[in-house]
XYZ file of C-alpha atoms in Angstrom:
710
model
C 27.674 -9.410 -1.567
C 24.621 -8.360 0.409
C 25.186 -5.415 2.723
C 23.570 -7.462 5.504
C 26.454 -9.886 5.258
C 29.091 -7.197 5.779
C 30.588 -7.401 9.231
C 30.719 -3.623 9.770
C 27.042 -3.175 9.086
C 26.161 -6.176 11.200
C 27.916 -4.529 14.141
C 26.211 -1.204 13.408
C 22.804 -2.839 13.395
C 23.550 -4.653 16.642
C 24.233 -1.297 18.292
C 21.126 0.300 16.815
C 18.903 -2.542 17.961
C 19.686 -1.647 21.562
C 18.104 1.803 21.116
C 14.918 1.248 19.126
C 11.337 2.330 19.861
C 7.816 3.527 19.067
C 5.196 6.069 20.099
C 1.869 4.735 21.372
C -1.295 6.490 20.241
C -3.397 8.541 22.561
C -6.895 7.215 23.138
C -9.670 8.459 20.867
C -12.122 10.927 22.344
C -15.747 9.816 22.226
C -18.655 11.995 21.181
C -21.224 11.785 23.985
C -24.151 11.891 21.572
C -23.102 9.420 18.904
C -21.237 7.135 21.333
C -18.494 6.638 18.736
C -15.112 8.229 18.020
C -15.373 11.089 15.553
C -12.829 11.513 12.797
C -11.916 14.990 14.052
C -11.078 13.758 17.563
C -9.062 10.696 16.542
C -5.436 10.734 17.634
C -2.948 10.222 14.804
C 0.789 10.127 14.210
C 0.924 9.629 10.435
C 0.799 13.223 9.218
C 3.356 14.659 11.652
C 5.296 11.696 13.127
C 4.141 12.857 16.580
C 0.798 12.246 18.260
C -1.857 14.871 17.481
C -5.595 14.883 16.952
C -7.016 15.375 13.483
C -8.582 18.734 14.356
C -5.075 20.170 14.907
C -3.634 18.982 11.566
C -4.047 20.941 8.298
C -3.658 17.855 6.095
C -6.595 15.736 4.873
C -6.379 12.681 7.122
C -8.733 9.697 7.032
C -8.921 7.656 10.234
C -10.573 4.230 10.191
C -10.974 2.442 13.495
C -12.172 -0.829 14.951
C -15.837 -0.016 14.332
C -15.155 0.620 10.635
C -13.391 -2.735 10.346
C -16.200 -4.587 12.110
C -18.813 -3.324 9.644
C -16.759 -4.102 6.528
C -17.206 -7.207 4.364
C -13.552 -6.985 3.271
C -11.213 -9.916 3.818
C -7.900 -8.030 3.571
C -6.565 -4.658 4.670
C -6.235 -3.471 1.078
C -9.852 -4.345 0.273
C -10.970 -2.606 3.475
C -9.210 0.645 2.492
C -11.319 0.929 -0.670
C -13.885 2.977 1.284
C -11.426 5.912 1.207
C -12.017 8.246 -1.757
C -9.201 7.927 -4.277
C -7.639 4.775 -2.825
C -6.851 2.150 -5.469
C -4.423 -0.613 -6.286
C -2.930 -0.973 -9.754
C -5.902 -2.792 -11.289
C -8.710 -2.504 -8.680
C -8.448 -6.255 -8.073
C -8.722 -7.879 -4.648
C -5.392 -8.638 -2.990
C -6.815 -12.089 -2.156
C -6.023 -13.256 -5.705
C -4.026 -10.548 -7.513
C -0.338 -10.930 -8.349
C 1.962 -9.123 -5.877
C 3.104 -6.712 -8.598
C -0.484 -5.458 -8.909
C -0.982 -4.726 -5.196
C 0.799 -1.354 -5.084
C -1.557 1.196 -3.457
C -2.265 4.591 -4.966
C -4.013 7.775 -3.829
C -5.314 10.731 -5.816
C -4.690 9.292 -9.262
C -1.025 8.483 -8.611
C -1.245 4.824 -9.657
C -0.900 2.835 -12.849
C 2.521 1.478 -11.916
C 3.802 -1.606 -10.085
C 5.931 0.556 -7.784
C 3.951 2.260 -5.062
C 3.890 6.036 -4.819
C 2.349 5.626 -1.361
C 4.352 4.750 1.735
C 2.709 2.015 3.813
C 3.681 1.605 7.469
C 2.945 -0.996 10.120
C 3.250 0.687 13.517
C 5.494 3.266 11.865
C 7.787 0.707 10.137
C 7.814 0.623 6.292
C 5.935 -2.296 4.684
C 6.835 -1.585 1.041
C 8.815 -4.474 -0.436
C 12.412 -3.151 -0.551
C 13.419 -4.193 -4.091
C 10.239 -3.434 -6.065
C 8.159 -1.176 -3.828
C 5.140 -3.523 -3.852
C 3.053 -4.058 -0.728
C 2.233 -7.618 0.360
C -1.072 -6.894 2.074
C -1.728 -10.491 3.286
C 1.168 -10.185 5.731
C -1.115 -8.128 8.025
C -4.373 -9.874 9.051
C -7.268 -7.424 9.093
C -8.169 -8.617 12.594
C -4.792 -7.327 13.804
C -5.417 -3.715 12.780
C -6.866 -1.387 15.403
C -6.659 1.806 13.383
C -5.686 2.834 9.845
C -4.501 6.377 9.193
C -4.352 7.659 5.626
C -2.836 10.964 4.545
C -3.565 11.783 0.904
C -1.165 13.943 -1.086
C 2.292 15.167 -0.148
C 1.223 16.609 3.187
C 3.107 13.823 4.984
C 6.343 14.403 3.073
C 8.148 14.507 6.425
C 8.313 10.695 5.985
C 10.554 11.096 2.913
C 10.984 8.621 0.064
C 7.938 6.619 -1.141
C 5.579 9.206 0.437
C 5.130 11.051 -2.867
C 1.352 10.607 -2.965
C 0.581 9.907 0.671
C 1.099 7.661 3.682
C -0.929 4.761 5.091
C -0.127 3.764 8.666
C -1.631 0.584 10.124
C -1.737 0.659 13.917
C -1.896 -2.493 16.041
C -3.309 -2.710 19.551
C -1.414 -1.627 22.644
C -1.411 -4.682 24.961
C -3.061 -3.449 28.167
C -5.251 -6.440 29.101
C -5.464 -10.214 28.854
C -7.626 -11.229 25.907
C -7.884 -13.818 23.162
C -10.034 -13.633 20.034
C -10.509 -16.680 17.810
C -12.364 -16.725 14.496
C -13.116 -19.432 11.945
C -14.854 -18.946 8.603
C -15.782 -20.889 5.489
C -17.037 -19.559 2.197
C -17.426 -19.709 -1.555
C -14.816 -21.296 -3.825
C -13.550 -23.565 -1.059
C -12.359 -20.655 1.085
C -11.434 -21.216 4.722
C -9.910 -18.847 7.229
C -8.799 -19.233 10.832
C -7.322 -16.463 12.931
C -6.237 -15.721 16.469
C -5.362 -12.402 18.098
C -4.253 -12.260 21.703
C -2.975 -9.676 24.155
C -1.484 -10.140 27.575
C -0.319 -7.908 30.381
C 1.696 -8.770 33.471
C 3.070 -5.866 35.439
C 5.273 -3.744 33.193
C 5.348 -6.285 30.342
C 2.737 -6.543 27.608
C 2.461 -8.847 24.602
C 0.450 -8.993 21.394
C 0.326 -11.824 18.892
C -1.724 -12.612 15.799
C -1.895 -15.561 13.431
C -4.012 -16.201 10.362
C -4.301 -18.921 7.732
C -6.332 -18.454 4.571
C -6.950 -20.835 1.686
C -9.195 -20.636 -1.370
C -9.591 -22.765 -4.492
C -10.255 -19.528 -6.364
C -12.205 -18.777 -9.501
C -11.548 -18.211 -13.206
C -11.144 -14.466 -13.736
C -11.335 -14.495 -17.551
C -14.654 -13.791 -19.368
C -16.239 -16.773 -21.111
C -15.936 -15.142 -24.547
C -12.163 -14.746 -24.061
C -11.494 -17.894 -22.034
C -9.441 -20.707 -23.519
C -8.263 -24.178 -22.616
C -5.346 -22.889 -20.532
C -7.431 -20.739 -18.169
C -7.803 -22.087 -14.649
C -8.675 -20.649 -11.241
C -6.720 -17.893 -9.543
C -6.189 -19.144 -6.001
C -4.103 -18.383 -2.937
C -2.877 -19.868 0.324
C -1.453 -17.590 2.981
C -0.021 -17.859 6.465
C 0.710 -14.693 8.440
C 2.197 -14.267 11.933
C 2.784 -11.118 13.944
C 3.990 -10.468 17.462
C 5.331 -7.714 19.677
C 6.377 -7.332 23.305
C 6.430 -4.075 25.262
C 8.269 -3.324 28.495
C 7.704 -0.210 30.615
C 10.574 -0.112 33.129
C 9.287 3.282 34.325
C 6.505 5.720 33.523
C 8.890 7.610 31.228
C 10.361 4.727 29.234
C 8.885 2.132 26.899
C 10.849 -0.528 25.033
C 9.354 -2.799 22.395
C 10.419 -5.584 20.041
C 8.428 -7.511 17.479
C 8.332 -9.307 14.168
C 6.227 -10.312 11.183
C 6.215 -13.425 8.966
C 4.282 -14.323 5.828
C 4.239 -17.319 3.501
C 2.063 -16.901 0.405
C 1.432 -19.160 -2.626
C -0.709 -18.261 -5.639
C -1.785 -19.839 -8.902
C -2.212 -16.989 -11.362
C -4.856 -18.211 -13.782
C -3.112 -20.875 -15.858
C -1.399 -24.165 -15.045
C 2.068 -22.679 -15.567
C 1.649 -19.295 -13.887
C 2.368 -19.266 -10.156
C 4.276 -17.318 -7.554
C 5.409 -17.943 -3.981
C 6.559 -15.321 -1.480
C 8.132 -15.514 1.959
C 8.619 -12.396 4.090
C 10.059 -11.887 7.545
C 11.133 -8.882 9.574
C 12.190 -7.846 13.055
C 11.682 -4.420 14.545
C 12.067 -2.788 17.924
C 12.588 0.443 19.757
C 12.625 2.683 22.779
C 10.587 5.742 23.731
C 11.989 8.001 26.445
C 10.363 11.056 28.016
C 13.285 13.041 29.463
C 13.134 15.221 32.537
C 13.200 18.440 30.483
C 10.089 17.370 28.544
C 11.922 16.079 25.490
C 10.457 12.979 23.877
C 13.050 10.776 22.188
C 12.172 7.873 19.914
C 14.674 5.538 18.314
C 13.721 2.580 16.169
C 15.231 0.086 13.769
C 14.158 -2.833 11.622
C 15.645 -5.565 9.475
C 13.753 -7.567 6.871
C 14.179 -10.108 4.112
C 12.024 -11.653 1.417
C 12.219 -14.606 -0.932
C 10.274 -14.882 -4.160
C 9.637 -17.504 -6.837
C 7.658 -16.839 -10.002
C 6.809 -18.637 -13.243
C 5.531 -16.811 -16.333
C 4.197 -18.158 -19.624
C 3.367 -16.885 -23.110
C -0.158 -17.607 -24.344
C -1.415 -18.145 -27.871
C -3.985 -15.603 -29.056
C -6.828 -18.131 -28.762
C -5.556 -19.137 -25.303
C -5.486 -22.782 -26.322
C -1.900 -23.358 -25.199
C 0.922 -21.709 -23.282
C 4.709 -21.882 -23.395
C 7.129 -21.141 -20.532
C 8.652 -17.679 -20.844
C 10.457 -16.826 -17.573
C 11.190 -18.762 -14.391
C 12.393 -16.621 -11.483
C 13.828 -19.196 -9.109
C 15.823 -17.088 -6.623
C 14.744 -13.532 -5.852
C 16.074 -12.515 -2.425
C 15.840 -8.963 -1.062
C 17.075 -7.497 2.209
C 16.396 -4.247 4.009
C 17.734 -2.522 7.077
C 16.636 0.816 8.491
C 16.638 3.016 11.551
C 15.318 6.352 12.711
C 16.016 8.730 15.586
C 13.594 11.491 16.538
C 13.481 14.253 19.153
C 10.454 16.402 19.971
C 9.685 18.978 22.647
C 7.167 21.688 23.466
C 8.986 25.037 23.585
C 7.957 28.669 24.052
C 4.471 27.482 25.096
C 3.146 27.496 21.510
C 5.708 25.467 19.528
C 6.156 21.740 19.288
C 9.502 21.155 17.626
C 10.456 17.831 16.073
C 13.774 16.906 14.504
C 15.019 13.587 13.273
C 16.983 11.461 10.898
C 16.320 8.130 9.219
C 18.155 5.851 6.853
C 17.625 2.617 4.995
C 19.782 0.136 3.126
C 18.342 -2.186 0.511
C 19.776 -4.883 -1.695
C 18.145 -7.402 -3.959
C 18.729 -9.685 -6.880
C 16.745 -11.604 -9.451
C 17.883 -14.911 -10.923
C 15.720 -16.062 -13.807
C 15.763 -18.429 -16.766
C 14.274 -17.263 -20.071
C 14.287 -17.842 -23.858
C 12.443 -21.162 -23.777
C 12.911 -23.274 -26.904
C 13.425 -26.928 -27.849
C 11.899 -28.015 -24.556
C 14.087 -26.042 -22.134
C 15.261 -22.581 -21.129
C 18.274 -21.456 -23.140
C 19.385 -18.377 -21.181
C 19.855 -17.213 -17.608
C 19.797 -13.654 -16.287
C 21.020 -12.213 -12.993
C 20.180 -8.682 -11.905
C 21.601 -7.187 -8.720
C 21.698 -3.788 -7.038
C 21.957 -1.888 -3.773
C 20.338 1.340 -2.636
C 21.126 3.570 0.330
C 18.889 6.411 1.548
C 19.406 8.889 4.376
C 17.302 11.881 5.350
C 17.044 14.597 7.991
C 13.990 16.650 8.844
C 12.754 19.489 11.052
C 9.147 20.250 11.906
C 7.334 22.888 13.938
C 3.697 22.574 15.033
C 2.598 26.041 16.126
C -0.484 27.040 18.116
C -1.454 30.672 17.443
C -4.137 31.204 20.007
C -7.041 28.801 20.344
C -8.099 28.843 16.701
C -4.997 28.814 14.525
C -2.670 25.856 13.959
C 0.382 26.010 11.696
C 2.422 22.998 10.663
C 5.720 23.569 8.855
C 8.317 20.981 7.930
C 11.459 20.725 5.825
C 13.378 17.639 4.828
C 16.545 16.791 2.918
C 17.224 13.319 1.474
C 20.172 11.812 -0.298
C 20.391 8.365 -1.837
C 22.849 6.263 -3.793
C 22.424 3.286 -6.095
C 25.519 1.119 -6.302
C 26.995 -2.272 -7.185
C 24.292 -2.785 -9.817
C 24.903 -5.376 -12.517
C 22.989 -7.306 -15.168
C 24.466 -10.456 -16.649
C 23.057 -12.979 -19.109
C 24.537 -16.250 -20.289
C 23.703 -19.086 -22.623
C 22.770 -22.148 -20.573
C 23.692 -24.544 -23.380
C 27.158 -23.221 -24.176
C 27.980 -21.434 -20.919
C 28.971 -18.313 -22.857
C 28.281 -14.885 -21.323
C 26.123 -12.888 -23.716
C 25.681 -9.743 -21.610
C 27.676 -8.326 -18.727
C 26.723 -4.767 -17.820
C 27.953 -3.104 -14.639
C 25.972 0.078 -14.062
C 27.684 3.191 -12.802
C 27.036 4.141 -9.196
C 24.579 7.027 -9.047
C 23.597 9.428 -6.293
C 21.060 12.197 -6.031
C 19.341 14.360 -3.445
C 16.059 16.169 -2.920
C 14.699 18.834 -0.604
C 11.024 18.644 0.312
C 8.722 20.707 2.473
C 5.181 21.233 3.681
C 3.400 24.253 5.122
C -0.152 24.013 6.407
C -2.620 26.248 8.223
C -5.824 25.306 10.033
C -8.328 27.827 11.353
C -11.107 26.766 13.715
C -13.532 29.458 12.576
C -16.339 28.327 14.878
C -16.943 25.264 17.008
C -18.619 23.621 14.023
C -16.468 24.956 11.164
C -12.763 24.706 10.364
C -10.789 25.806 7.311
C -7.485 24.250 6.308
C -4.924 24.547 3.564
C -1.468 23.243 2.781
C 1.287 23.492 0.181
C 3.921 20.805 -0.152
C 6.645 19.167 -2.164
C 7.500 15.458 -1.955
C 9.497 12.905 -3.956
C 10.059 9.243 -4.804
C 13.301 7.668 -5.940
C 13.081 4.847 -8.532
C 13.187 1.341 -7.092
C 15.879 -1.187 -7.935
C 13.205 -3.155 -9.781
C 12.349 -0.202 -12.040
C 16.010 0.546 -12.696
C 17.414 -2.861 -13.509
C 14.834 -5.654 -13.927
C 12.539 -6.419 -16.913
C 9.047 -7.665 -16.138
C 6.313 -9.768 -17.809
C 2.530 -9.762 -17.432
C -0.379 -11.830 -18.683
C -1.360 -10.908 -22.238
C 2.268 -11.315 -23.408
C 3.197 -7.867 -22.075
C 6.927 -7.247 -21.591
C 8.142 -4.188 -19.669
C 11.844 -3.359 -19.909
C 13.760 -1.677 -17.078
C 15.647 1.607 -17.376
C 18.869 2.284 -15.412
C 18.698 5.967 -16.339
C 15.500 6.744 -14.426
C 15.370 9.977 -12.431
C 13.423 10.526 -9.193
C 9.838 11.805 -9.278
C 8.851 15.050 -7.545
C 5.368 16.291 -6.623
C 4.418 19.894 -5.911
C 0.866 20.628 -4.849
C -1.622 22.238 -2.533
C -4.816 21.325 -0.640
C -7.686 23.495 0.512
C -10.441 22.096 2.668
C -13.287 22.644 5.083
C -14.495 20.499 8.008
C -18.056 20.936 9.235
C -19.897 19.483 12.216
C -23.545 19.149 11.169
C -25.522 19.249 14.384
C -24.322 16.698 16.905
C -24.372 13.588 14.736
C -22.601 14.281 11.404
C -19.132 15.276 10.273
C -18.531 16.493 6.727
C -15.183 17.117 5.026
C -14.568 18.725 1.629
C -11.081 18.981 0.090
C -9.840 20.306 -3.224
C -6.310 19.613 -4.435
C -3.963 20.316 -7.327
C -0.628 18.562 -7.865
C 2.056 18.548 -10.557
C 4.363 15.543 -10.806
C 7.714 16.239 -12.461
C 9.599 13.389 -14.149
C 6.909 10.782 -13.391
C 7.956 7.203 -14.122
C 5.462 5.541 -16.471
C 5.335 2.246 -18.336
C 5.484 3.708 -21.845
C 4.285 1.677 -24.836
C 6.983 1.120 -27.476
C 5.028 -1.076 -29.904
C 2.550 -3.943 -30.196
C 3.750 -7.228 -31.688
C 0.732 -7.940 -33.885
C -0.653 -11.365 -34.736
C 2.614 -13.209 -35.363
C 5.091 -11.898 -32.814
C 8.347 -10.093 -33.611
C 11.510 -8.624 -32.063
C 10.961 -5.163 -30.598
C 13.831 -3.242 -29.026
C 14.531 -3.045 -26.136
C 12.250 -5.956 -25.114
C 13.625 -8.606 -27.498
C 11.144 -11.039 -29.044
C 7.529 -10.182 -28.164
C 5.005 -13.031 -28.700
C 1.858 -12.681 -30.807
C -0.622 -10.186 -29.412
C 1.959 -8.882 -26.957
C 3.217 -5.404 -26.138
C 6.667 -3.976 -25.511
C 6.808 -1.281 -22.830
C 9.663 0.507 -21.109
C 9.810 2.393 -17.834
C 10.605 6.020 -18.674
C 10.496 9.472 -17.135
C 8.102 11.702 -18.982
C 8.237 15.406 -18.205
C 4.986 16.056 -16.331
C 1.476 15.029 -15.425
C -1.111 16.801 -13.311
C -3.674 15.438 -10.904
C -6.565 17.614 -9.811
C -9.476 16.644 -7.676
C -12.202 17.057 -5.139
C -12.783 14.787 -2.131
C -16.099 14.904 -0.274
C -16.940 12.828 2.805
C -19.771 12.709 5.294
C -20.402 10.326 8.181
C -22.591 10.210 11.224
C -25.315 8.604 13.305
C -28.791 10.092 12.985
C -29.899 7.533 15.585
C -27.953 5.439 18.068
C -28.673 2.277 16.045
C -28.039 3.726 12.574
C -24.851 4.707 10.747
C -24.724 6.582 7.457
C -21.715 7.489 5.373
C -20.816 8.568 1.867
C -17.731 9.725 -0.005
C -17.059 10.999 -3.494
C -13.858 11.568 -5.457
C -13.537 13.587 -8.676
C -9.996 13.157 -9.954
C -9.025 13.817 -13.599
C -5.324 13.052 -14.052
C -3.742 14.180 -17.312
C -0.331 13.812 -18.926
C 0.639 17.384 -19.767
C 4.238 17.261 -21.029
C 6.138 14.451 -22.736
C 8.556 15.766 -25.393
C 9.902 12.299 -26.226
C 6.421 10.706 -26.262
C 4.125 13.281 -27.941
C 1.347 10.721 -28.535
C 0.535 10.482 -24.832
C 0.209 14.237 -24.158
C -3.363 15.002 -23.150
C -4.068 11.368 -22.270
C -5.504 10.219 -18.969
C -2.935 8.568 -16.698
C -3.154 4.784 -16.749
C -5.569 3.212 -14.272
C -7.065 6.528 -13.126
C -10.835 6.792 -12.708
C -12.217 10.314 -12.892
C -15.164 9.448 -10.631
C -15.344 7.205 -7.565
C -17.912 7.074 -4.796
C -18.859 4.948 -1.804
C -22.073 4.818 0.240
C -22.652 3.050 3.565
C -25.822 2.279 5.524
C -25.543 0.445 8.823
C -27.872 -0.810 11.540
C -26.427 -2.045 14.827
C -28.657 -3.161 17.691
C -26.875 -5.167 20.420
C -29.964 -7.288 21.118
C -31.013 -7.893 17.527
C -28.229 -7.847 14.937
C -25.818 -5.681 12.999
C -26.243 -5.148 9.264
C -24.015 -2.965 7.083
C -24.333 -2.405 3.343
C -21.559 -0.736 1.326
C -21.834 0.202 -2.343
C -18.761 1.259 -4.289
C -18.498 2.813 -7.767
C -15.315 3.121 -9.854
C -15.506 5.056 -13.123
C -14.117 4.110 -16.512
C -10.370 4.208 -17.040
C -7.597 3.180 -19.453
C -5.121 0.315 -19.069
C -2.338 1.850 -21.134
C -0.598 5.167 -21.618
C -2.025 5.644 -25.151
C -5.639 5.344 -23.927
C -6.453 2.576 -26.413
C -7.377 -0.125 -23.868
C -10.667 0.936 -22.319
C -11.826 -0.527 -18.988
C -15.463 0.109 -18.178
C -16.872 1.483 -14.924
C -18.397 -0.803 -12.314
C -20.552 -0.745 -9.202
C -20.432 -3.446 -6.525
C -22.343 -3.863 -3.284
C -21.045 -5.684 -0.201
C -23.021 -6.744 2.878
C -21.988 -7.814 6.353
C -24.447 -9.180 8.953
C -23.587 -10.225 12.494
C -25.415 -11.312 15.629
C -24.247 -11.781 19.185
C -24.802 -15.259 20.605
C -23.423 -14.388 24.035
C -21.475 -11.492 25.467
C -18.319 -13.161 24.138
C -19.419 -14.872 20.917
C -20.949 -13.737 17.649
C -21.692 -15.200 14.243
C -21.351 -13.257 11.007
C -22.003 -13.491 7.292
C -20.357 -11.399 4.574
C -21.265 -11.181 0.904
C -18.978 -9.376 -1.545
C -20.428 -8.331 -4.893
C -23.952 -9.243 -3.810
C -25.434 -8.923 -7.307
C -22.600 -10.936 -8.903
C -21.640 -8.085 -11.211
C -19.141 -9.105 -13.908
C -16.639 -6.297 -14.475
C -13.198 -5.934 -16.023
C -10.120 -4.806 -14.114
C -7.445 -5.092 -16.844
C -7.311 -5.223 -20.632
C -4.397 -6.082 -22.950
C -3.771 -5.407 -26.650
C -4.038 -9.167 -27.263
C -7.705 -9.027 -26.183
C -6.970 -10.648 -22.818
C -9.216 -9.358 -20.023
C -9.142 -9.937 -16.268
C -12.337 -9.830 -14.249
C -12.903 -8.580 -10.739
C -14.158 -10.929 -8.064
C -17.571 -12.587 -8.473
C -20.086 -12.951 -5.653
C -18.248 -14.293 -2.610
C -20.055 -15.518 0.510
C -18.263 -16.164 3.790
C -19.697 -17.065 7.164
C -18.100 -17.730 10.497
C -17.994 -17.467 14.251
C -15.849 -15.355 16.544
C -15.235 -15.844 20.247
C -13.400 -13.525 22.602
C -12.131 -14.205 26.118
C -11.252 -11.377 28.481
């Protein structure tokens, strides 16, 4: 039975919901020369869980604000984040059309898996899907986001589980005025989008709401030389709603409550392949500034999701397909809360202490083994996971130039009530009934960083850290299928992953118009969970343990802990305004990631981690004149990579250029045009042993109008 249906926990959550809260961001400081917020002056909460400016934090933090969003041609939050060096999803495909299992974000080469090694937050509340760890990016309209904060590496390990490789925090607006923004667009491949974002303020009560609907007929993402009769468009239809209400009963207290809803349907490239997802959550909290200077935040959330998915096996020539798995009931539930205290003490210390916990359950009901015109077997997988952590942090000011940030955290989790059953639908006989033993484990993590403001224009920073990620219920108990007849078996014996690493960096103000940041890093991941290749089926198909029968051209993989891989890299960024109408920016990422130890899988030692590109870069040129027009051009390069652990499936590098143009019609209205992949570059994003290849998005043109009332 779901933990959310247990009366004791229902009562506990009811009590928690009365004491929940958030911390609003401080306003960004504005450079008087460039007339825009600088990255070093942006206020953040992601790295430390308390509000600080970037120039006081030793971690490498990227801050993207409203101006960055307005000059981007991206249609989703995930696509927008691609400008950050080292940010990827599993297959570099747009979240507009990719399957949810391929939308897990990754930073610094820590990708190649369906489960995210990056924690994603919406106003400080986790967005990662509770059962599988995926992130459903369409649930957050890009127009809703005011600021995105990204911490790469384990420097934000104070957030605990899922923050192994970093944290992304999406910040929505603080409702301080009455406003309404409406936008409508139309574009290539039958795409339409309508959105509304509104804020309101009356006395001590503020409100924010957002709604978006998107629909596209899609495109065929299979090359013509591979394409067969079964290949059709990948399309999507999505509805997203978000709202929150704030109440300030006094200058020292803020209470908020809100929620998020998403309904998403996708056709995944053939007539039989589709998935549908519904998500909903509620969150709320209270922030209290006590008389002694203590700041207390308490927050809680509850969420649920529903999922339906249909998979098919394809013939090698892609002339026909046969049903393989139908997931008809896939519910998941999550509940969490956190309590945090912070206070400035001894004039130079800002102490923070807190605790957080989460409860997750989920199940998968699916039919499989299709033969003689119907499914012959049914599988049910179920499990629960509990996590609780405590942490302590001290932000220390040593004079005007030195900042020290030290944190320690202890987490404990338990997996319980997990079971996998299978039965014959034709005879009713149970063919498998496995109840997995309850398991518990714990981890200690830490971070220690130092920042030295050497001169007004130069700062040095460095940090060492250790972070972790526990395996998801999906990785532990549920098998998975992908296009190309790829079957990935679960593994109930998986151990948690741990990352130990360090950063060293320099921040430089170049004159009055440019900011440059250079960061080197080195990390070792112990017991990383990889999708390890067991065997390929060949041209006829055959049984391969533990996957069962693998169709022709298919591959059997299993999620396993290998002993170690290492990710090393260099991140370089520069941005600025040489003139009040011009914006320039560039970033580069060098990131070789190598599997270094795998005693049980010696063939993969020395291989590049799946999906990792050694080189990535982005360049931006923008012109913005309020009386003429705004034009921004972004070019992005992703280097070659491998789509399997054995480095046999090569995926070539690609370069794409996006353009956004806009012009004000009145003080309240503007029209805009975006073009993704201007030169219509055809490039691969995945490759399977069967020869199946997925392509990235072709040229996409979208135009529209936006109107704002204040």
